[in-house]
Coordinates of C-alpha atoms in Angstrom, one line a residue:
M1 CA -95.3 -92.3 96.5
I2 CA -96.6 -92.3 92.9
A3 CA -94.0 -90.8 90.2
W4 CA -95.9 -88.5 87.9
K5 CA -95.7 -89.5 84.4
E6 CA -95.7 -86.5 81.6
T7 CA -98.1 -87.5 78.9
P8 CA -96.6 -88.4 75.7
R9 CA -96.8 -86.0 72.6
R10 CA -98.6 -88.2 70.5
F11 CA -101.7 -87.7 72.7
V12 CA -101.4 -83.8 73.0
E13 CA -100.7 -82.8 69.5
P14 CA -103.0 -82.6 67.7
P15 CA -105.7 -83.4 70.4
L16 CA -107.7 -85.7 68.6
V17 CA -110.1 -87.0 71.4
T18 CA -113.4 -87.1 69.8
A19 CA -114.5 -88.3 66.4
A20 CA -115.4 -84.4 65.9
D21 CA -111.7 -83.5 66.2
V22 CA -110.5 -86.2 64.1
K23 CA -113.2 -85.5 61.1
A24 CA -111.8 -81.8 61.4
F25 CA -108.3 -82.5 61.3
Q26 CA -108.9 -84.9 58.2
Q27 CA -110.7 -82.3 56.6
L28 CA -107.8 -79.8 57.7
V29 CA -105.1 -82.3 56.0
A30 CA -107.5 -82.6 52.9
T31 CA -107.5 -78.8 52.3
E32 CA -103.9 -78.7 52.3
I33 CA -103.5 -81.6 50.1
K34 CA -105.8 -80.0 47.7
T35 CA -103.8 -76.7 47.7
A36 CA -100.7 -78.3 47.2
K37 CA -101.8 -80.4 44.2
A38 CA -103.1 -77.0 42.7
H39 CA -99.8 -75.3 43.3
S40 CA -97.7 -78.5 41.6
K41 CA -100.5 -78.3 38.7
Q42 CA -99.9 -74.5 38.1
S43 CA -96.1 -75.3 38.4
R44 CA -96.1 -78.3 35.6
E45 CA -98.2 -76.0 33.5
R46 CA -95.7 -73.1 33.6
F47 CA -92.6 -74.9 33.1
G48 CA -93.5 -77.5 30.8
S49 CA -91.2 -79.7 29.5
E50 CA -88.6 -78.2 31.6
M51 CA -89.7 -80.6 34.3
E52 CA -89.4 -83.7 32.6
K53 CA -85.7 -83.3 31.1
N54 CA -82.5 -85.0 32.8
N55 CA -80.9 -82.0 35.1
S56 CA -78.3 -84.0 36.6
Y57 CA -75.3 -82.5 37.2
F58 CA -72.9 -84.2 34.6
N59 CA -75.6 -83.8 32.0
Y60 CA -76.0 -80.2 32.3
F61 CA -72.1 -79.9 31.5
K62 CA -72.4 -82.9 28.9
K63 CA -70.0 -82.3 25.9
A64 CA -71.9 -81.7 22.9
G65 CA -71.0 -84.4 20.2
N66 CA -70.7 -87.3 22.6
A67 CA -71.6 -90.6 21.6
K68 CA -74.8 -92.2 23.2
V69 CA -74.0 -95.4 25.2
S70 CA -75.9 -98.1 23.1
P71 CA -78.6 -100.0 25.1
G72 CA -78.4 -103.3 26.6
R73 CA -79.1 -106.6 24.5
I74 CA -82.2 -107.9 26.0
F75 CA -82.9 -111.0 23.6
G76 CA -80.8 -113.9 23.2
Y77 CA -80.2 -113.6 19.6
D78 CA -79.0 -110.1 19.9
R79 CA -76.6 -111.3 22.4
I80 CA -75.2 -114.2 20.0
C81 CA -75.0 -112.1 16.9
D82 CA -73.5 -109.0 19.0
D83 CA -70.0 -107.9 17.1
N84 CA -68.4 -106.4 20.0
T85 CA -64.7 -107.5 20.4
F86 CA -63.5 -109.1 23.6
S87 CA -61.2 -106.6 25.7
Q88 CA -58.2 -108.2 27.3
S89 CA -57.8 -105.2 30.0
T90 CA -61.3 -106.2 31.8
T91 CA -61.5 -108.8 34.4
R92 CA -64.9 -109.8 33.0
D93 CA -66.3 -110.2 29.6
T94 CA -68.8 -107.0 29.0
M95 CA -70.5 -105.3 26.2
Y96 CA -69.2 -101.7 27.8
P97 CA -65.5 -102.1 28.4
K98 CA -65.1 -98.4 28.5
F99 CA -67.2 -98.2 31.4
T100 CA -65.5 -100.6 33.5
Q101 CA -63.7 -100.2 36.9
A102 CA -60.1 -101.6 35.1
A103 CA -60.7 -99.3 32.6
R104 CA -61.2 -96.2 35.0
K105 CA -58.6 -97.5 37.1
S106 CA -55.9 -97.5 34.3
C107 CA -57.1 -93.9 32.8
K108 CA -58.3 -94.6 29.6
V109 CA -61.4 -92.9 29.6
G110 CA -61.3 -89.6 30.4
L111 CA -64.2 -87.4 31.6
E112 CA -65.0 -85.2 28.8
T113 CA -67.4 -82.1 29.7
S114 CA -68.1 -78.8 28.2
R115 CA -66.8 -77.3 31.5
Q116 CA -64.2 -78.2 34.1
I117 CA -66.3 -80.2 36.9
R118 CA -63.7 -81.8 38.6
T119 CA -60.2 -80.4 39.9
S120 CA -58.2 -83.1 38.0
Q121 CA -59.7 -81.4 34.8
A122 CA -58.1 -78.0 35.8
Y123 CA -54.8 -78.6 34.5
G124 CA -54.1 -77.6 30.7
W125 CA -57.7 -75.3 30.5
G126 CA -56.6 -71.9 30.9
A127 CA -53.8 -69.8 30.0
P128 CA -50.8 -69.7 32.2
I129 CA -50.6 -67.1 35.1
D130 CA -47.4 -66.0 34.3
E131 CA -44.0 -66.8 32.4
P132 CA -41.2 -67.7 35.0
A133 CA -37.9 -67.4 34.1
Y134 CA -36.8 -69.7 36.8
G135 CA -34.0 -67.0 37.7
L136 CA -32.4 -66.8 34.5
G137 CA -31.8 -63.1 33.5
K138 CA -34.7 -61.8 35.6
T139 CA -34.8 -60.1 39.1
T140 CA -36.8 -61.9 41.6
V141 CA -39.5 -59.3 42.1
V142 CA -41.4 -61.2 44.6
H143 CA -38.4 -61.4 46.6
D144 CA -37.7 -57.8 46.5
S145 CA -41.0 -56.4 46.9
F146 CA -42.7 -59.2 49.4
M147 CA -40.0 -59.6 51.7
D148 CA -39.8 -57.4 54.8
K149 CA -36.1 -56.5 55.2
S150 CA -36.6 -54.1 58.1
H151 CA -35.4 -56.6 60.7
L152 CA -32.0 -57.0 58.8
K153 CA -31.1 -53.7 59.1
T154 CA -28.4 -52.6 62.0
G155 CA -27.9 -49.0 63.2
G156 CA -30.4 -46.1 62.7
P157 CA -32.0 -43.5 64.9
W158 CA -33.7 -46.0 67.2
T159 CA -31.4 -48.4 67.8
A160 CA -29.8 -48.9 71.4
R161 CA -25.9 -48.5 70.6

């Protein structure tokens, strides 16, 4: 008995069996590409320079006035005449000791942004929620108002005596 094998999907969709089918499919794909290019060209004209600017998450919340990172020195003469000082805290001699793993580990460099991005930046940004007295001269408002004390009472009209 011979087992029946199903035809693979690549031969079924799209059914490109004849040369006319192949030509029709190529024309269909060419038309789709043409309309997509026209749509993208309209979008580029409409948005203009907005499409080309850096819109990364950290760039969006960049703090105004931060100094730019200096470009790397390509030529040997520039590297020799460089006036950067040696940083002992880094494991390797680098032009950018501020951006090394050692500087990040020792928390020498903080993330400065216009708004808080990470949860670790939340400390100290907002005003205090309340001014707790830590039990000195104040009543425990939360304890008095939120705690259910109904189960602590004994006696009353519905208790079994």
